[in-house]
Amino acid sequence: GSALVPGMQVRGFIQVHSASSWVVPSSAVLQDEHGSYIFQADHGHARRVEVSARVDGPLTGITGKFDPDLPVVVLGNYELKDGMALREEEQ
């Protein structure tokens, strides 16, 4: 029952969602009938890795059983199949 009055001091708390994830360009994350996935470059071959993804503009937070030490394919990944040979180029 109390009303707010202009100039009155108030205190509020905002609870936000927090999560730990790796951030990749959104173009790195693909989807099909099985869910979200990425491709990683593993000794010259594409390795498909299932991930959970949370899109936030041009970046996407991912979690899953990927190797954080392996590069993530971000260009041309839509043409890959698991195990295909890769040619890596530095940009």
Short mmCIF file of C-alpha atoms in Angstrom, two decimals:
data_model
loop_
_atom_site.label_atom_id
_atom_site.label_comp_id
_atom_site.label_asym_id
_atom_site.label_seq_id
_atom_site.Cartn_x
_atom_site.Cartn_y
_atom_site.Cartn_z
CA GLY A 1 0.00 0.00 0.00
CA SER A 2 2.61 2.76 0.00
CA ALA A 3 3.01 5.00 -3.03
CA LEU A 4 6.29 6.18 -4.53
CA VAL A 5 6.88 9.89 -4.38
CA PRO A 6 9.24 11.80 -6.74
CA GLY A 7 12.63 12.25 -5.04
CA MET A 8 12.03 9.35 -2.67
CA GLN A 9 15.00 7.02 -2.15
CA VAL A 10 14.42 3.38 -3.01
CA ARG A 11 16.62 0.31 -3.22
CA GLY A 12 16.15 -2.46 -5.74
CA PHE A 13 17.86 -5.66 -6.75
CA ILE A 14 18.11 -7.04 -10.26
CA GLN A 15 18.97 -10.70 -10.62
CA VAL A 16 20.47 -11.63 -13.98
CA HIS A 17 21.17 -15.00 -15.51
CA SER A 18 24.80 -16.03 -15.30
CA ALA A 19 26.50 -18.83 -17.17
CA SER A 20 29.98 -20.00 -18.02
CA SER A 21 30.52 -20.64 -21.70
CA TRP A 22 32.99 -20.18 -24.55
CA VAL A 23 32.19 -17.40 -27.01
CA VAL A 24 32.45 -17.98 -30.77
CA PRO A 25 31.21 -16.05 -33.81
CA SER A 26 27.58 -16.96 -34.49
CA SER A 27 28.61 -18.18 -37.97
CA ALA A 28 30.57 -21.01 -36.29
CA VAL A 29 27.41 -22.60 -34.86
CA LEU A 30 25.24 -24.72 -37.14
CA GLN A 31 21.94 -26.49 -36.49
CA ASP A 32 20.20 -29.55 -37.84
CA GLU A 33 17.57 -32.02 -36.64
CA HIS A 34 19.98 -33.20 -33.90
CA GLY A 35 20.59 -29.71 -32.48
CA SER A 36 23.46 -27.22 -32.46
CA TYR A 37 27.02 -28.13 -33.40
CA ILE A 38 30.40 -26.75 -34.41
CA PHE A 39 33.29 -28.11 -36.42
CA GLN A 40 36.80 -28.11 -34.99
CA ALA A 41 40.03 -28.56 -36.93
CA ASP A 42 41.60 -31.73 -35.53
CA HIS A 43 44.92 -32.70 -37.17
CA GLY A 44 43.78 -31.54 -40.61
CA HIS A 45 40.28 -33.01 -40.42
CA ALA A 46 36.88 -31.61 -39.49
CA ARG A 47 35.48 -32.94 -36.25
CA ARG A 48 31.78 -32.35 -35.57
CA VAL A 49 31.01 -31.50 -31.94
CA GLU A 50 27.52 -31.21 -30.47
CA VAL A 51 27.09 -28.07 -28.34
CA SER A 52 24.45 -26.11 -26.48
CA ALA A 53 24.28 -22.58 -27.84
CA ARG A 54 22.97 -19.24 -26.61
CA VAL A 55 22.94 -16.56 -29.32
CA ASP A 56 23.65 -12.95 -28.38
CA GLY A 57 23.97 -10.90 -31.57
CA PRO A 58 27.11 -11.62 -33.59
CA LEU A 59 28.48 -13.85 -30.83
CA THR A 60 27.23 -17.14 -29.44
CA GLY A 61 28.05 -18.73 -26.10
CA ILE A 62 28.60 -22.48 -26.36
CA THR A 63 29.01 -25.32 -23.91
CA GLY A 64 29.67 -28.96 -24.63
CA LYS A 65 32.40 -31.57 -25.04
CA PHE A 66 34.62 -29.64 -27.45
CA ASP A 67 38.38 -29.21 -27.11
CA PRO A 68 39.13 -25.56 -26.20
CA ASP A 69 42.67 -26.00 -27.58
CA LEU A 70 41.50 -26.85 -31.13
CA PRO A 71 40.52 -24.17 -33.67
CA VAL A 72 36.82 -23.70 -34.45
CA VAL A 73 35.85 -23.54 -38.14
CA VAL A 74 33.96 -20.30 -38.83
CA LEU A 75 33.97 -20.02 -42.64
CA GLY A 76 32.68 -22.68 -45.03
CA ASN A 77 31.63 -24.92 -42.16
CA TYR A 78 28.18 -25.50 -43.70
CA GLU A 79 29.89 -27.54 -46.45
CA LEU A 80 31.72 -29.88 -44.06
CA LYS A 81 31.01 -33.42 -43.00
CA ASP A 82 32.59 -35.14 -40.00
CA GLY A 83 36.09 -36.35 -40.86
CA MET A 84 36.55 -34.31 -44.06
CA ALA A 85 40.05 -33.04 -44.82
CA LEU A 86 40.63 -29.35 -44.08
CA ARG A 87 42.96 -26.74 -45.47
CA GLU A 88 43.65 -24.15 -42.79
CA GLU A 89 44.45 -20.53 -43.60
CA GLU A 90 45.31 -17.72 -41.23
CA GLN A 91 43.15 -14.61 -41.62
#
